[in-house]
Tab-separated table of C-alpha atoms and ligand atoms in Angstrom:
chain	number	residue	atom	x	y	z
G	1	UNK	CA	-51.524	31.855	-138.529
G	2	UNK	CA	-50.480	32.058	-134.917
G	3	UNK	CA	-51.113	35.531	-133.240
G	4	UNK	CA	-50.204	37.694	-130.627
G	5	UNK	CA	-53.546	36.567	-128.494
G	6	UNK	CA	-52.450	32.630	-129.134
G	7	UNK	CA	-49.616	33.208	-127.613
G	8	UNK	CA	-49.150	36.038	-125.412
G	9	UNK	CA	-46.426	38.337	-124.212
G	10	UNK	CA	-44.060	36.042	-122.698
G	11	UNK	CA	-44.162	33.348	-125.473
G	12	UNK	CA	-43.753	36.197	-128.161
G	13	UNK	CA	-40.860	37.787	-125.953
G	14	UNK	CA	-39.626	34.849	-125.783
G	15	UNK	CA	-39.393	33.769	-129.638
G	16	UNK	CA	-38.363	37.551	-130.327
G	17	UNK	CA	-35.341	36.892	-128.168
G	18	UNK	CA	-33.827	33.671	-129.597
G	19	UNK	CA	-33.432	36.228	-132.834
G	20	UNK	CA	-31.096	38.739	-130.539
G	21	UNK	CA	-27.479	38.434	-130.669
G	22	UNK	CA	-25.366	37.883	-126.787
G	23	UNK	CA	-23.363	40.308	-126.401
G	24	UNK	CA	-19.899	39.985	-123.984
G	25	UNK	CA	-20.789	43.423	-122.425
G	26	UNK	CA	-24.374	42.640	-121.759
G	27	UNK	CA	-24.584	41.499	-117.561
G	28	UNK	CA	-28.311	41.148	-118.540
G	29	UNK	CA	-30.261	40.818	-121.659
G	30	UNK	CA	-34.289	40.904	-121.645
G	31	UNK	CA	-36.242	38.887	-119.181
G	32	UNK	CA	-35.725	41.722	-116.163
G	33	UNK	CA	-37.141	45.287	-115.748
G	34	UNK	CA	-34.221	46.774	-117.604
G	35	UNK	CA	-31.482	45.492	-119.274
G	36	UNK	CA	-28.017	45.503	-117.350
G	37	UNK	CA	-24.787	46.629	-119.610
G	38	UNK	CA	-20.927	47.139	-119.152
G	39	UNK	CA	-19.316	50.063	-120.965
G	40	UNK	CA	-15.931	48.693	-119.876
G	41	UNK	CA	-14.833	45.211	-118.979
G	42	UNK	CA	-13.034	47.284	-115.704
G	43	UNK	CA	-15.562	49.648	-115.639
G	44	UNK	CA	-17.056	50.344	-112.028
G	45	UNK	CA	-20.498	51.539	-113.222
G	46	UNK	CA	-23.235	49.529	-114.917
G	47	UNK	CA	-25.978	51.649	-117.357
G	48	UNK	CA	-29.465	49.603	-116.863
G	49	UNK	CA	-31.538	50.391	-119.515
G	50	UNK	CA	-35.103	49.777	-120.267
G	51	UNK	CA	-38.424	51.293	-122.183
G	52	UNK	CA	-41.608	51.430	-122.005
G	53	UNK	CA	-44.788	52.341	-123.909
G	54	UNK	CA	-47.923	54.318	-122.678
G	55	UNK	CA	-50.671	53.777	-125.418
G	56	UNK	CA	-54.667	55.156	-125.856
G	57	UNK	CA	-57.123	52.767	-124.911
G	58	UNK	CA	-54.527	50.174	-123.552
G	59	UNK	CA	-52.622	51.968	-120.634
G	60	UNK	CA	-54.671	55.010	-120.545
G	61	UNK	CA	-58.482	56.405	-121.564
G	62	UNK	CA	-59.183	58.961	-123.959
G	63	UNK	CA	-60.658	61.203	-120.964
G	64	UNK	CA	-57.361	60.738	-119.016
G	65	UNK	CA	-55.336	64.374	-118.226
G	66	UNK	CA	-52.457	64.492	-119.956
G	67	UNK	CA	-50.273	65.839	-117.651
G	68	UNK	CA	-51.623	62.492	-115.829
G	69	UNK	CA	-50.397	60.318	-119.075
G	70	UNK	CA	-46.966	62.481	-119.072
G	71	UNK	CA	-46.221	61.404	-115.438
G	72	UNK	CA	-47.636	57.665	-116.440
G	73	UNK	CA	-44.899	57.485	-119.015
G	74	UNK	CA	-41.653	58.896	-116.879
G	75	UNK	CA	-43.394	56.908	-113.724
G	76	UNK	CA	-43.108	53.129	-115.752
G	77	UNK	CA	-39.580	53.647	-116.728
G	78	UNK	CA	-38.497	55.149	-112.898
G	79	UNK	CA	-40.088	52.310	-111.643
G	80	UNK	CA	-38.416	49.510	-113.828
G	81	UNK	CA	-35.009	51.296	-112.869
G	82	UNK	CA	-35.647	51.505	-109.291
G	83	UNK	CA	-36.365	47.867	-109.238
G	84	UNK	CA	-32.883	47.230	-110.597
G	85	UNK	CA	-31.275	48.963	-107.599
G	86	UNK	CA	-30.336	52.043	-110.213
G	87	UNK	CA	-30.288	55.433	-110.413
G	88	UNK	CA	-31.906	57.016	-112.898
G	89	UNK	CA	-30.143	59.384	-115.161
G	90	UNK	CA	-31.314	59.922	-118.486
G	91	UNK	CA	-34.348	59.396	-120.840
G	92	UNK	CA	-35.514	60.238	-124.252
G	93	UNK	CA	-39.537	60.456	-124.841
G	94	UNK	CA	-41.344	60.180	-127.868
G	95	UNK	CA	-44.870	60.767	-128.574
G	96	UNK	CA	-46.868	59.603	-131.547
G	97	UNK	CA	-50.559	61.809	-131.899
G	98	UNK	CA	-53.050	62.280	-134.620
G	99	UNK	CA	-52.376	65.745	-136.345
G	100	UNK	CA	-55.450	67.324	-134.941
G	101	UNK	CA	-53.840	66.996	-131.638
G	102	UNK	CA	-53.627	70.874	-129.797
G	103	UNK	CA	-50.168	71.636	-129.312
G	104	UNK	CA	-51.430	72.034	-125.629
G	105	UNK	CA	-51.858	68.543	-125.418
G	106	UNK	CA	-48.297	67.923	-125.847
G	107	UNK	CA	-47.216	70.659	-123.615
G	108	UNK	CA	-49.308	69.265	-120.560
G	109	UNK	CA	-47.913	65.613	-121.051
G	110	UNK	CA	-44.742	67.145	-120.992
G	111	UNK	CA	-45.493	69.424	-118.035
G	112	UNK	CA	-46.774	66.445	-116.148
G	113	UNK	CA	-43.720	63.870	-117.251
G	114	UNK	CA	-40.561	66.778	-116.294
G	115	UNK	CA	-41.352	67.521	-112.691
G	116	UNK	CA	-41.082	63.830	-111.845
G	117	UNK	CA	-38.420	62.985	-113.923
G	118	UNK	CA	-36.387	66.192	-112.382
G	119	UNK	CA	-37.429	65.021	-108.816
G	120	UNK	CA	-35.427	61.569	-109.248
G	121	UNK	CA	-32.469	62.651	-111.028
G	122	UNK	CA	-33.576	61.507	-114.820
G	123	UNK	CA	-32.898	64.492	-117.432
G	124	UNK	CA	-34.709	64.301	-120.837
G	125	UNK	CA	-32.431	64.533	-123.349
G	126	UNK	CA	-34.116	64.119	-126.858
G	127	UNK	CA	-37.072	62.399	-128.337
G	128	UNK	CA	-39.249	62.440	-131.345
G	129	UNK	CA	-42.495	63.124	-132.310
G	130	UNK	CA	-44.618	61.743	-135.085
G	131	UNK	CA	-48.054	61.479	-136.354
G	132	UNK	CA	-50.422	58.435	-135.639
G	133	UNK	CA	-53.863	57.151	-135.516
G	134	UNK	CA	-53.559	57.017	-131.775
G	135	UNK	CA	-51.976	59.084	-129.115
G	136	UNK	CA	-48.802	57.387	-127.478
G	137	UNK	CA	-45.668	57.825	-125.615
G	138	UNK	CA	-42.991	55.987	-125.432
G	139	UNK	CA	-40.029	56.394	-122.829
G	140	UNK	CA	-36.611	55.160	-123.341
G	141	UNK	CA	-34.266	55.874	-119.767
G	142	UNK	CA	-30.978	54.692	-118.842
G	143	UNK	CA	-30.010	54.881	-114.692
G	144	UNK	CA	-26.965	53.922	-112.982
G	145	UNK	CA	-25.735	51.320	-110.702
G	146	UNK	CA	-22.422	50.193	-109.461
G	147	UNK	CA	-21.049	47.269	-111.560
G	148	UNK	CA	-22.579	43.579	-110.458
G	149	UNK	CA	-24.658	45.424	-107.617
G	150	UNK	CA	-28.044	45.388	-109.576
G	151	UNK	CA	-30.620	43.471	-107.648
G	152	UNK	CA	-32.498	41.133	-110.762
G	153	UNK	CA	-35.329	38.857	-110.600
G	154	UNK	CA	-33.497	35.633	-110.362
G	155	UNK	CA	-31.808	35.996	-106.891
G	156	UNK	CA	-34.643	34.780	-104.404
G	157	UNK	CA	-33.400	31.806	-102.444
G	158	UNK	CA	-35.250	29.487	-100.249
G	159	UNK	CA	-35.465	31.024	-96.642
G	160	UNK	CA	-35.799	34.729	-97.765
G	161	UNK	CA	-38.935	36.757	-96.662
G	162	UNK	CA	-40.799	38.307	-99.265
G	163	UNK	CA	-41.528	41.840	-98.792
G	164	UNK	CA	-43.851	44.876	-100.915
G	165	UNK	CA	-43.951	48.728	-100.348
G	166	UNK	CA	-47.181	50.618	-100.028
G	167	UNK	CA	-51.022	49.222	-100.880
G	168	UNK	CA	-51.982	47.384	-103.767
G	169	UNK	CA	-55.131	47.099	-106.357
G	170	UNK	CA	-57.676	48.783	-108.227
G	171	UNK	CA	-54.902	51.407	-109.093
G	172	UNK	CA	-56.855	52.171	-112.127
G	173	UNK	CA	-59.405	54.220	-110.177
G	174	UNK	CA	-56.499	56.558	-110.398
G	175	UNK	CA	-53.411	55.680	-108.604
G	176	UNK	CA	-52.090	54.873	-112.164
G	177	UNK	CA	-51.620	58.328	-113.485
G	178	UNK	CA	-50.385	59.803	-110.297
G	179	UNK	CA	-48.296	57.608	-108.613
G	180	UNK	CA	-45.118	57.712	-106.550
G	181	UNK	CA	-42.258	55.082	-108.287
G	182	UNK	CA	-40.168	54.060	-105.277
G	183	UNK	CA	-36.807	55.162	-106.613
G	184	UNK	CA	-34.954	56.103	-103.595
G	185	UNK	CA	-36.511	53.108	-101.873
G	186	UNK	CA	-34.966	50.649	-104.891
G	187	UNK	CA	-31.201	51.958	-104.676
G	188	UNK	CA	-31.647	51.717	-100.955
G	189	UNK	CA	-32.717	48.337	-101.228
G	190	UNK	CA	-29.528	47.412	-102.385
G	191	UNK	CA	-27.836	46.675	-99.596
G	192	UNK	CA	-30.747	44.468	-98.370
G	193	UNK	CA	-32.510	42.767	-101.361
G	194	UNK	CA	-31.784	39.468	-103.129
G	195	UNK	CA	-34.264	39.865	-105.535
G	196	UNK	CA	-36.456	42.694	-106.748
G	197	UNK	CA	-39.539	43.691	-109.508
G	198	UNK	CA	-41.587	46.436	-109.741
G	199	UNK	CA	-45.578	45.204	-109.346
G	200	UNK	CA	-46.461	46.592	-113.003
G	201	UNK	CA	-48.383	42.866	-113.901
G	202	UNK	CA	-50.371	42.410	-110.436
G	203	UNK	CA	-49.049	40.957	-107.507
G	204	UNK	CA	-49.837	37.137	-108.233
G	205	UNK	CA	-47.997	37.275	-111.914
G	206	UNK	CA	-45.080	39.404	-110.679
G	207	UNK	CA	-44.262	37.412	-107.924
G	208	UNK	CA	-44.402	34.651	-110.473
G	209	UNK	CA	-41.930	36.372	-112.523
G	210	UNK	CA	-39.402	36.296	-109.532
G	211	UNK	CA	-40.307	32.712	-108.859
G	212	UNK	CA	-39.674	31.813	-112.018
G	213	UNK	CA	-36.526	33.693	-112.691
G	214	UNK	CA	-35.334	32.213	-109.110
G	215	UNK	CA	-36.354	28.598	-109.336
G	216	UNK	CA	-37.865	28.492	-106.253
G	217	UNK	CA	-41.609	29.036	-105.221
G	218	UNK	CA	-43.243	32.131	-103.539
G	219	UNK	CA	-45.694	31.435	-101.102
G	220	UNK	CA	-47.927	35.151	-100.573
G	221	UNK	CA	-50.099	34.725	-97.060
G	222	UNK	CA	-53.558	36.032	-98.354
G	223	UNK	CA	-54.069	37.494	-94.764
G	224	UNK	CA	-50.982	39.733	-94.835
G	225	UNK	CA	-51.277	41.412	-98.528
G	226	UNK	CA	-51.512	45.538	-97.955
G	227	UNK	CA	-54.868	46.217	-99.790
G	228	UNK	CA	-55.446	49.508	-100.812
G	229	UNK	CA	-58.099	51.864	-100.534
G	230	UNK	CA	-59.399	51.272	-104.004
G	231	UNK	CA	-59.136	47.823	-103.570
G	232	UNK	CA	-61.283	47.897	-100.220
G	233	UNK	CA	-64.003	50.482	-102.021
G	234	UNK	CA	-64.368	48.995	-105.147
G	235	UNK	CA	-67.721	48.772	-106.438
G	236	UNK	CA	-67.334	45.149	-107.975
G	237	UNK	CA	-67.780	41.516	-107.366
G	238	UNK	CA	-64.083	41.340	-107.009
G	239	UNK	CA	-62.276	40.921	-103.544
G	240	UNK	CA	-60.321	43.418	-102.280
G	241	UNK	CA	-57.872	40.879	-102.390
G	242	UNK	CA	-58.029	39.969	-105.789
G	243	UNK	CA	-57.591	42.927	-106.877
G	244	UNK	CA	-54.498	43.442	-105.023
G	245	UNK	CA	-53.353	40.127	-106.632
G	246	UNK	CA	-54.299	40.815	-109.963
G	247	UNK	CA	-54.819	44.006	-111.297
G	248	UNK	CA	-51.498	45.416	-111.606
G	249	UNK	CA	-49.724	49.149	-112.610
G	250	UNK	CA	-49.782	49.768	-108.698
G	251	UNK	CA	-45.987	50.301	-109.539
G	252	UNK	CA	-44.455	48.784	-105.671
G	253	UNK	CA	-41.919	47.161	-105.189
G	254	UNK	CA	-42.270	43.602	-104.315
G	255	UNK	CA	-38.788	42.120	-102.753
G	256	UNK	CA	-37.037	39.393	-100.994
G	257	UNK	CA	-34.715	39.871	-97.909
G	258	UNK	CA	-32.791	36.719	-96.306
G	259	UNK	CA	-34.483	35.333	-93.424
G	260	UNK	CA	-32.150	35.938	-91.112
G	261	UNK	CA	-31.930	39.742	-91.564
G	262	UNK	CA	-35.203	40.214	-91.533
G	263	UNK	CA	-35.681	42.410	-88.365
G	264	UNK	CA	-32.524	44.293	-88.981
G	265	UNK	CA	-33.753	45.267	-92.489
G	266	UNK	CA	-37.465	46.026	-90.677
G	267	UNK	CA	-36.052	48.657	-88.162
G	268	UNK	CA	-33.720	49.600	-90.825
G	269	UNK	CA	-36.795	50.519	-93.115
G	270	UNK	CA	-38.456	52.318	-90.659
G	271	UNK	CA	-35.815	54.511	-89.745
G	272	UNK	CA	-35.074	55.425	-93.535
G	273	UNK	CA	-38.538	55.832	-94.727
G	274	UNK	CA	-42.302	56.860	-93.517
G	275	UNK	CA	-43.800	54.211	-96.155
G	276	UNK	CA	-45.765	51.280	-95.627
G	277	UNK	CA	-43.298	47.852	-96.078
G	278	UNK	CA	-44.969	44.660	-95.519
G	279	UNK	CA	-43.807	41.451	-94.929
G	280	UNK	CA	-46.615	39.053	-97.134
G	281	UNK	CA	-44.406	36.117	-97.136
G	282	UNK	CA	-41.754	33.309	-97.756
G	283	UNK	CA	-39.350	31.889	-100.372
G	284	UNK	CA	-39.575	28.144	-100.737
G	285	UNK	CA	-37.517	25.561	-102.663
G	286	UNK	CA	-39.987	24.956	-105.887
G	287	UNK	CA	-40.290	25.172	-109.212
G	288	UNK	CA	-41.192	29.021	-110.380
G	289	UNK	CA	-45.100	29.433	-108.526
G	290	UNK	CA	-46.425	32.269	-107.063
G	291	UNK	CA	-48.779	30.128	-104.214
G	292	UNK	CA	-51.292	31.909	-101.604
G	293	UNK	CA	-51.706	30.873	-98.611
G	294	UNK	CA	-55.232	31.294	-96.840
G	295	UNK	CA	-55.552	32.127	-93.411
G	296	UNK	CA	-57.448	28.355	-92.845
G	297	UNK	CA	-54.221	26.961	-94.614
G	298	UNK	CA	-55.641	25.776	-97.951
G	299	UNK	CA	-52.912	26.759	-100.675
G	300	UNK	CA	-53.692	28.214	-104.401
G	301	UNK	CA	-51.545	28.262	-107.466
G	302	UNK	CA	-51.890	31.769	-108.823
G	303	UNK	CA	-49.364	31.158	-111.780
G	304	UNK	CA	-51.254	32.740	-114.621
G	305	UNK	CA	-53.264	35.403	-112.427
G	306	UNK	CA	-52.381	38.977	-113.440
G	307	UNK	CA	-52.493	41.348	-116.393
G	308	UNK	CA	-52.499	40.024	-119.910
G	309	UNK	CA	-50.864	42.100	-122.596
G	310	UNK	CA	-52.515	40.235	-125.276
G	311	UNK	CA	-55.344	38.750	-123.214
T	1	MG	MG1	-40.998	46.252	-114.297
């Protein structure tokens, strides 16, 4: 019997998805960080839509505040829409807990999970709760975004820079629970980016995912990759650097801007916004690999690198 760890998440997203139906007002069905749908064939708005789950002993530990978990679970799905471009408008949160649960539990998670959703436009509308072995939440939001202007995955072309916001690794010293989805930053991007995810899977697989998506190759320079704090003071055998490429939930976004518009979109940024954008690299013609580049010029396929869901 084949299982979830033979697998893993893309080949069982992948089998799960020759079972769904096309649709004629689906723009884009799974595969990106939300789903992209028309209303409307004249319709100037498109709803991008996407969910996500925040689960005991997977995406948080037992110790972990719960206000901390509630901001976790409103932080994923921000993210995943501001990576489309969107705005965010609406969600619906449900959480699952074992019946010995104190009610104040619930009330934190949702203490921590409304201030940031308020902050960025997304209202909760609804939810559910039931009982389970294990305590989990699970966010369903919906943002906005006018029709066709969604920036997906599949749009890098040979000759664009790639570009990330803020630092990246170890976010699981903390950063996870607390931080910042780049909302504003996303629908900005709109005018700018070809191509856009949110680094949920670590640097190396995400930038995969674009590659992939686009056809082409992206080639990260190892010398240019913003390493975080936690990354630099991590008390591990692990580079700082391969933390940044690998450990994932730093919840950036990692981007491509044509070439040739490269400094305008730099001075651009840095009027718009105080945070850290770097440029760690190029778009290359190829065939869907994430490649880093050392500073002595010797290349590495990092296809493969990155969080596991079933690993
Ligand atoms: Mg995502």
């Amino acid at each position: 019997m084949t299982t979830l760890a033979d697998i893993g998440e893309l080949k069982a997203i992948e089998r799960i998805c020759a079972l769904l139906p096309a649709g004629s007002d689906v723009i884009v069905g799974p595969g990106d960080d939300c789903a992209v749908v028309r209303s409307r064939p004249d319709a100037d708005i498109d709803w991008v839509l996407t969910s996500d789950p925040v689960i005991c002993n997977t995406h948080f530990t037992p110790d972990a505040p719960p206000t901390g978990i509630g901001h976790k679970a409103v932080g994923r799905i921000l993210s995943d829409i501001a990576a489309m471009a969107a705005a965010p408008r609406w969600c619906l949160l449900n959480v699952a807990a074992p019946v010995g649960t104190p009610v104040t539990v619930l009330e934190e998670i949702y203490s921590g999970a409304t201030p940031l959703a308020s902050k960025h436009g997304l209202c909760t509308v609804g939810g559910d709760i039931s009982q389970s072995a294990n305590l989990e939440i699970h966010a369903f939001g919906v943002g906005a975004v006018p029709a066709g202007a969604a920036v997906l995955r599949s749009g890098a072309r040979p000759g664009d820079l790639l570009f990330v916001t803020g630092s990246l690794g170890c976010s699981s010293a903390g950063r996870h629970l607390s931080f910042e989805p780049r909302v504003r930053e996303g629908a900005w991007l709109r005018d700018w980016a070809t191509s856009m995810i949110d680094v949920s899977d670590g640097l190396a697989a995400d930038a995969a995912h674009v590659a992939a998506m686009s056809r082409v190759d992206c080639e990260l320079e190892s010398a240019a990759v913003p390493l975080s704090d936690a990354a630099r003071a991590a008390p591990d055998d692990i580079t700082p650097l391969d933390h940044a490429l690998r450990d994932g939930e730093d919840f950036e976004l990692l981007f491509t801007v044509p070439g040739e518009r490269s400094e305008e979109f730099t001075s651009a940024w840095v009027s718009a916004f105080d945070l850290q954008c770097t440029r760690i690299g190029r778009v290359i013609e190829g065939t869907g690999r994430a490649l880093c580049v050392s500073a002595d010029g010797t290349v590495r396929a990092l296809n493969g690198a990155g969080y596991a869901h079933f690993g």
